[in-house]
Amino acid sequence: MKPHLPLLCMCERCSAAFVGFSNEFAFSRPIDAGDYTAVYGYSRISPGNWLYFKESVKPGKVKSYFRTNEQEIIVVSYDGGQDMKFVFDHPAPVREKSAEGYRLLPAQSAQTLLGDNIYHTLRDKFGIAVGLVKDGDKDKLATLLEDGSVLFITLPEQAQNIPNDKLSDIVLNKLRQLFPDDVSRVSVTVGQGVVYLDGLVKSVMIKRSLRACINNMPRVRGCVDFTKVIAEPGMTDKRIENEIYMLLESFGRNVFDYKVEVANGKGSVSLCCFEGLCPKDLENRIAEVPGLQDLNFSMVSLPEREMRNRETCLEMEHSYSLNSLLQGAKIKVSFVDDKYLLEGRVHSAFQKQIALVNAVKMTLSTAVENRLRVAGNL
């Protein structure tokens, strides 16, 4: 399947922003898209391919394929019914024009993307999809056939774009219903079934929720999001980073081996957690941090029983909690990549050093990585 999602592009000369599409428009939602189909004599054939024989009613799925110097034997299944066996005494030469197969028109006109190789079953002609045009109130697929003629095929009703003003009203009503406190700062523009959002939102969480809501609406081909998160006064990258660390540290030893970076308001967070003990809404909670403009989040879930040296980690944490020199510190210990990892917060560089020295004494020759943060207000 060719990609069909809208992309925000930037002109390198004039810095103008515009919306482009990889291989242009998908004429229906991804869930409706069908497979490319091999055409006998024009495609290499393998088991699992959808295969069409000229003048057939429909394509079938190849169950087996054998070819000798004298014969070609193909077994095809049609809708789970009785298999059909095709035997050709002289194998057909393959005149392949598209390695991935073809869209069969007019049946697959709704699933065709610009640039797709097509085979028009009624006209017995190959070609390529070259455009989407509006003829009156109907959307039509334009195809350039091998004889140089251009054919316009009216798309089926379910693939027709809703008129811009009507779709705009539908989207706005939905947003007013679900996001009453946010929609007043957001503008909605619609073109050819694509919804464009602009304006200000309170958080990355709201930004994502708006986009997901629109993308899940029927007959919407995609959402291009130009919205920006409202800047929070005084929320520097360092403060945003600290807020994220504080949130991760609040989950105790269930969340570990985390790395947080924030630059120009854009955050990158990676972490590990124990299966069944990590909150399912953790990414959403991070996305609600004030001032965060964007978020790249990745998480690895591990069974706690597989954590090596678990008892030693627990003993070290217990010893830190009893150490008078580490009063007020929040330290958790895990064993990652063949070394003990210290994470959490301490009051001072002195406490950080004390924690490392104690860890080295308890673990003997095993390596220790000290990621403890020095935070004045615990």
Coordinates of C-alpha atoms in Angstrom, one line a residue:
M1 CA 0.0 0.0 0.0
K2 CA 1.4 3.4 -1.0
P3 CA 1.4 6.0 1.8
H4 CA -1.5 8.4 1.6
L5 CA -1.3 10.6 4.7
P6 CA -0.9 14.4 4.3
L7 CA 2.5 15.9 5.0
L8 CA 3.5 19.4 5.9
C9 CA 6.2 20.5 3.4
M10 CA 8.4 23.6 3.4
C11 CA 9.8 25.3 0.3
E12 CA 13.6 25.6 0.6
R13 CA 13.7 28.9 -1.3
C14 CA 10.9 31.0 0.0
S15 CA 10.2 29.0 3.3
A16 CA 6.5 28.9 2.4
A17 CA 4.5 26.1 4.0
F18 CA 2.2 23.9 2.0
V19 CA 0.5 20.5 2.3
G20 CA 1.7 17.7 0.0
F21 CA 0.7 14.1 -0.3
S22 CA 3.0 11.1 -0.9
N23 CA 1.6 9.6 -4.2
E24 CA -1.2 12.1 -3.7
F25 CA -4.6 11.4 -2.5
A26 CA -6.2 8.2 -1.1
F27 CA -9.7 8.2 -2.4
S28 CA -11.1 6.3 0.5
R29 CA -10.2 5.7 4.2
P30 CA -7.3 3.2 4.7
I31 CA -9.6 0.6 6.3
D32 CA -11.5 0.4 2.9
A33 CA -8.4 -0.1 0.8
G34 CA -8.1 -3.3 -1.1
D35 CA -5.1 -5.2 -2.4
Y36 CA -3.3 -4.8 -5.7
T37 CA -4.1 -7.7 -8.0
A38 CA -1.8 -9.7 -10.2
V39 CA -3.0 -10.1 -13.8
Y40 CA -2.2 -13.4 -15.5
G41 CA 0.4 -12.8 -18.2
Y42 CA 1.3 -9.4 -16.8
S43 CA 2.5 -10.3 -13.3
R44 CA 4.9 -12.8 -11.6
I45 CA 2.7 -15.1 -9.6
S46 CA 3.3 -16.5 -6.1
P47 CA 1.0 -18.2 -3.6
G48 CA -1.0 -15.7 -1.6
N49 CA -1.3 -13.3 -4.6
W50 CA -4.7 -12.0 -5.7
L51 CA -4.9 -13.1 -9.3
Y52 CA -7.2 -12.0 -12.1
F53 CA -7.7 -13.9 -15.4
K54 CA -9.0 -11.7 -18.3
E55 CA -12.8 -11.9 -18.7
S56 CA -13.2 -13.4 -15.2
V57 CA -15.9 -12.2 -13.0
K58 CA -13.5 -11.4 -10.1
P59 CA -10.0 -12.2 -8.8
G60 CA -9.1 -15.1 -6.6
K61 CA -6.3 -16.0 -4.2
V62 CA -3.5 -18.2 -5.4
K63 CA -3.1 -21.4 -3.3
S64 CA -0.4 -23.0 -5.3
Y65 CA 1.6 -22.3 -8.4
F66 CA 3.8 -24.7 -10.5
R67 CA 5.6 -24.0 -13.7
T68 CA 7.6 -26.4 -15.9
N69 CA 8.9 -26.1 -19.5
E70 CA 5.7 -27.4 -20.9
Q71 CA 3.0 -26.5 -18.4
E72 CA 1.8 -23.9 -15.9
I73 CA -0.6 -25.1 -13.1
I74 CA -2.3 -22.6 -10.9
V75 CA -4.8 -23.5 -8.1
V76 CA -7.0 -20.5 -7.1
S77 CA -9.5 -20.1 -4.3
Y78 CA -12.6 -17.9 -4.7
D79 CA -14.2 -16.6 -1.5
G80 CA -13.4 -19.8 0.4
G81 CA -15.4 -21.9 -2.1
Q82 CA -14.2 -24.9 -4.1
D83 CA -10.7 -24.4 -5.5
M84 CA -10.3 -24.0 -9.2
K85 CA -7.4 -25.5 -11.1
F86 CA -6.0 -23.8 -14.2
V87 CA -3.6 -25.7 -16.5
F88 CA -1.9 -24.0 -19.5
D89 CA 0.0 -26.2 -21.9
H90 CA 2.4 -23.4 -22.8
P91 CA 3.4 -21.0 -20.0
A92 CA 2.5 -17.4 -20.8
P93 CA 5.4 -14.9 -21.2
V94 CA 5.2 -12.4 -18.4
R95 CA 4.8 -8.8 -19.7
E96 CA 5.0 -7.2 -16.3
K97 CA 4.4 -3.5 -16.1
S98 CA 3.9 -3.2 -12.3
A99 CA 5.9 -5.3 -9.8
E100 CA 3.3 -4.7 -7.1
G101 CA 0.3 -5.5 -9.2
Y102 CA -2.6 -3.5 -10.5
R103 CA -5.9 -1.9 -9.4
L104 CA -8.8 -3.5 -11.2
L105 CA -11.1 -0.8 -12.6
P106 CA -13.9 0.1 -12.3
A107 CA -14.3 -2.2 -9.2
Q108 CA -11.3 -0.7 -7.3
S109 CA -11.7 2.9 -8.4
A110 CA -12.4 3.9 -4.8
Q111 CA -9.1 2.4 -3.5
T112 CA -6.9 3.7 -6.3
L113 CA -4.1 6.2 -5.5
L114 CA -2.4 8.6 -7.9
G115 CA 0.5 6.7 -9.6
D116 CA -1.1 3.3 -9.3
N117 CA -0.9 1.1 -12.3
I118 CA -4.4 0.1 -13.3
Y119 CA -6.1 -2.5 -15.5
H120 CA -9.6 -1.6 -16.9
T121 CA -11.3 -5.0 -17.1
L122 CA -14.1 -3.9 -19.3
R123 CA -11.9 -2.1 -21.9
D124 CA -9.1 -4.6 -21.6
K125 CA -6.5 -1.8 -21.3
F126 CA -3.7 -1.0 -18.9
G127 CA -2.9 2.5 -17.7
I128 CA -2.0 4.7 -14.7
A129 CA -4.1 6.8 -12.3
V130 CA -3.2 10.5 -12.9
G131 CA -5.7 12.6 -11.0
L132 CA -8.8 13.3 -9.1
V133 CA -11.2 15.8 -10.6
K134 CA -14.5 17.5 -9.6
D135 CA -17.2 17.3 -12.3
G136 CA -20.2 19.2 -11.0
D137 CA -20.9 17.7 -7.6
K138 CA -19.1 14.4 -8.3
D139 CA -15.5 13.3 -7.7
K140 CA -14.0 11.3 -10.6
L141 CA -10.8 9.3 -11.0
A142 CA -8.7 10.3 -14.0
T143 CA -6.7 7.5 -15.7
L144 CA -4.3 7.6 -18.6
L145 CA -4.7 4.5 -20.7
E146 CA -2.0 2.8 -22.8
D147 CA -3.5 4.1 -26.0
G148 CA -3.1 7.7 -24.9
S149 CA -6.8 8.3 -24.0
V150 CA -7.9 9.7 -20.7
L151 CA -10.8 8.0 -18.9
F152 CA -12.8 9.6 -16.1
I153 CA -14.5 7.2 -13.7
T154 CA -17.1 8.5 -11.2
L155 CA -16.2 7.3 -7.7
P156 CA -18.8 5.3 -5.8
E157 CA -21.0 7.3 -3.3
Q158 CA -19.1 6.1 -0.2
A159 CA -15.8 7.5 -1.7
Q160 CA -17.3 10.9 -2.7
N161 CA -16.0 13.8 -0.7
I162 CA -18.6 15.6 1.4
P163 CA -19.0 19.2 0.3
N164 CA -16.5 21.4 2.1
D165 CA -19.1 23.6 3.9
K166 CA -21.1 20.6 5.1
L167 CA -18.0 18.7 6.3
S168 CA -16.8 21.9 8.1
D169 CA -20.1 22.1 10.0
I170 CA -20.0 18.4 10.9
V171 CA -16.4 18.7 12.2
L172 CA -17.1 21.9 14.2
N173 CA -20.2 20.5 15.8
K174 CA -18.3 17.4 16.9
L175 CA -15.5 19.5 18.3
R176 CA -17.9 21.8 20.2
Q177 CA -19.5 18.7 21.7
L178 CA -16.3 17.0 22.8
F179 CA -13.9 20.0 23.3
P180 CA -16.2 22.9 24.4
D181 CA -13.4 24.7 26.3
D182 CA -10.8 24.5 23.4
V183 CA -12.7 24.9 20.2
S184 CA -13.0 28.7 20.5
R185 CA -9.2 29.1 19.9
V186 CA -9.1 26.7 17.0
S187 CA -10.1 27.3 13.4
V188 CA -11.3 24.6 11.0
T189 CA -10.9 24.7 7.2
V190 CA -11.9 21.9 4.8
G191 CA -10.8 21.0 1.3
Q192 CA -11.5 17.8 -0.7
G193 CA -12.3 15.8 2.5
V194 CA -9.1 17.0 4.3
V195 CA -9.5 18.9 7.5
Y196 CA -7.0 21.7 8.4
L197 CA -6.7 22.8 12.0
D198 CA -5.0 26.0 13.1
G199 CA -4.9 28.0 16.3
L200 CA -3.8 27.5 19.9
V201 CA -4.4 24.6 22.3
K202 CA -3.6 24.1 26.0
S203 CA -1.4 21.0 25.8
V204 CA 0.0 18.3 23.6
M205 CA -2.7 16.1 25.0
I206 CA -5.5 18.3 23.6
K207 CA -3.6 18.7 20.3
R208 CA -3.4 14.9 19.9
S209 CA -7.0 14.4 21.0
L210 CA -8.4 16.9 18.4
R211 CA -6.4 15.3 15.6
A212 CA -7.5 11.7 16.6
C213 CA -11.1 12.8 16.9
I214 CA -11.1 14.2 13.3
N215 CA -9.2 11.3 11.8
N216 CA -11.8 8.9 13.2
M217 CA -14.7 10.7 11.7
P218 CA -16.5 9.0 8.7
R219 CA -15.7 10.4 5.3
V220 CA -12.7 12.4 6.5
R221 CA -9.6 11.7 4.4
G222 CA -7.1 13.1 6.8
C223 CA -6.3 15.9 9.2
V224 CA -3.5 18.5 8.8
D225 CA -2.6 20.0 12.2
F226 CA -1.1 23.5 12.3
T227 CA -2.2 24.1 15.9
K228 CA 0.4 25.2 18.5
V229 CA 0.5 24.7 22.3
I230 CA 0.1 27.9 24.3
A231 CA 3.4 28.9 25.7
E232 CA 3.4 28.9 29.5
P233 CA 5.2 32.0 31.1
G234 CA 8.4 30.9 32.8
M235 CA 8.2 27.3 31.6
T236 CA 11.7 26.9 30.2
D237 CA 13.0 23.6 28.7
K238 CA 14.7 22.9 32.0
R239 CA 11.5 23.3 34.0
I240 CA 9.5 21.2 31.6
E241 CA 12.2 18.5 31.8
N242 CA 12.1 18.7 35.6
E243 CA 8.2 18.3 35.6
I244 CA 8.6 15.2 33.5
Y245 CA 11.2 13.7 35.8
M246 CA 9.1 14.4 38.8
L247 CA 6.2 12.6 37.2
L248 CA 8.3 9.6 36.3
E249 CA 9.9 9.5 39.8
S250 CA 6.4 9.4 41.4
F251 CA 5.9 5.8 40.2
G252 CA 8.7 4.4 42.4
R253 CA 10.7 1.5 41.1
N254 CA 8.0 0.4 38.6
V255 CA 9.4 2.9 36.1
F256 CA 13.2 2.9 35.5
D257 CA 16.0 3.5 33.0
Y258 CA 14.3 6.7 31.8
K259 CA 15.8 9.4 29.7
V260 CA 14.3 12.8 29.2
E261 CA 15.4 15.6 26.8
V262 CA 13.6 18.8 26.1
A263 CA 14.7 21.3 23.4
N264 CA 12.6 24.3 22.2
G265 CA 9.6 22.8 24.1
K266 CA 9.8 19.5 22.3
G267 CA 10.2 16.5 24.6
S268 CA 11.7 13.1 24.0
V269 CA 11.1 10.5 26.7
S270 CA 12.1 6.8 26.8
L271 CA 11.7 4.4 29.7
C272 CA 11.3 0.9 30.9
C273 CA 8.6 -0.4 33.2
F274 CA 7.4 -3.6 34.8
E275 CA 4.5 -5.4 33.1
G276 CA 1.2 -4.7 34.6
L277 CA 2.6 -2.0 36.9
C278 CA 3.1 0.9 34.6
P279 CA 0.0 3.2 34.3
K280 CA -1.6 2.9 30.9
D281 CA -2.1 6.7 30.6
L282 CA 1.5 7.6 31.3
E283 CA 2.1 9.0 27.9
N284 CA -1.0 11.1 28.1
R285 CA 0.0 12.4 31.6
I286 CA 3.3 13.5 30.2
A287 CA 1.6 15.1 27.3
E288 CA -0.4 17.3 29.7
V289 CA 2.8 18.9 31.2
P290 CA 2.4 22.7 30.8
G291 CA 4.5 24.3 28.1
L292 CA 5.4 21.1 26.4
Q293 CA 5.0 21.7 22.6
D294 CA 5.5 18.2 21.3
L295 CA 6.3 14.7 22.6
N296 CA 8.2 11.7 21.3
F297 CA 7.5 8.8 23.7
S298 CA 8.8 5.2 23.8
M299 CA 8.3 2.6 26.5
V300 CA 9.6 -1.0 26.9
S301 CA 7.6 -3.3 29.2
L302 CA 9.5 -6.1 31.0
P303 CA 8.4 -8.9 33.4
E304 CA 9.5 -8.1 36.9
R305 CA 10.5 -11.7 37.5
E306 CA 13.1 -11.4 34.7
M307 CA 14.9 -8.5 36.4
R308 CA 18.4 -9.7 37.3
N309 CA 19.8 -9.1 40.8
R310 CA 16.4 -7.9 42.0
E311 CA 17.1 -8.7 45.7
T312 CA 20.3 -6.8 45.7
C313 CA 18.5 -3.8 44.2
L314 CA 15.9 -3.9 47.0
E315 CA 18.6 -4.2 49.7
M316 CA 20.4 -1.2 48.3
E317 CA 17.2 0.9 48.3
H318 CA 16.5 -0.1 51.9
S319 CA 20.0 0.8 53.0
Y320 CA 19.7 4.3 51.3
S321 CA 16.4 4.8 53.2
L322 CA 18.1 4.2 56.6
N323 CA 21.2 6.3 55.8
S324 CA 21.1 9.5 57.8
L325 CA 23.3 11.3 55.3
L326 CA 20.7 10.6 52.6
Q327 CA 17.7 12.1 54.4
G328 CA 15.0 13.3 52.0
A329 CA 16.6 11.6 49.0
K330 CA 14.4 9.5 46.7
I331 CA 16.7 6.8 45.2
K332 CA 15.7 3.7 43.2
V333 CA 18.0 1.0 42.0
S334 CA 17.7 -1.3 39.0
F335 CA 20.0 -3.7 37.1
V336 CA 20.2 -2.7 33.4
D337 CA 22.8 -3.6 30.7
D338 CA 25.0 -5.5 33.2
K339 CA 25.3 -2.6 35.6
Y340 CA 23.5 -1.1 38.6
L341 CA 21.6 2.0 37.8
L342 CA 20.9 4.7 40.4
E343 CA 17.9 7.0 39.5
G344 CA 15.9 9.6 41.4
R345 CA 16.6 12.8 43.3
V346 CA 19.0 14.0 46.0
H347 CA 19.5 17.3 47.8
S348 CA 23.1 17.9 46.9
A349 CA 26.2 16.8 45.0
F350 CA 27.4 15.4 48.3
Q351 CA 24.4 13.1 48.6
K352 CA 24.9 12.0 45.0
Q353 CA 28.5 11.1 45.7
I354 CA 27.6 9.3 49.0
A355 CA 25.0 7.2 47.1
L356 CA 27.6 6.2 44.5
V357 CA 30.2 5.2 47.1
N358 CA 27.8 3.1 49.0
A359 CA 26.6 1.4 45.7
V360 CA 30.2 0.6 44.7
K361 CA 30.8 -1.0 48.2
M362 CA 27.7 -3.1 48.0
T363 CA 28.1 -4.3 44.5
L364 CA 31.9 -5.0 44.7
S365 CA 33.2 -5.3 41.1
T366 CA 29.9 -4.7 39.3
A367 CA 29.7 -1.4 37.3
V368 CA 27.4 1.4 38.7
E369 CA 25.9 4.2 36.7
N370 CA 24.8 7.2 38.7
R371 CA 21.9 9.2 37.1
L372 CA 20.7 10.8 40.3
R373 CA 19.5 14.3 39.9
V374 CA 20.4 17.1 42.2
A375 CA 17.2 19.0 43.0
G376 CA 17.1 21.7 45.6
N377 CA 13.3 21.4 46.4
L378 CA 12.3 17.8 47.1

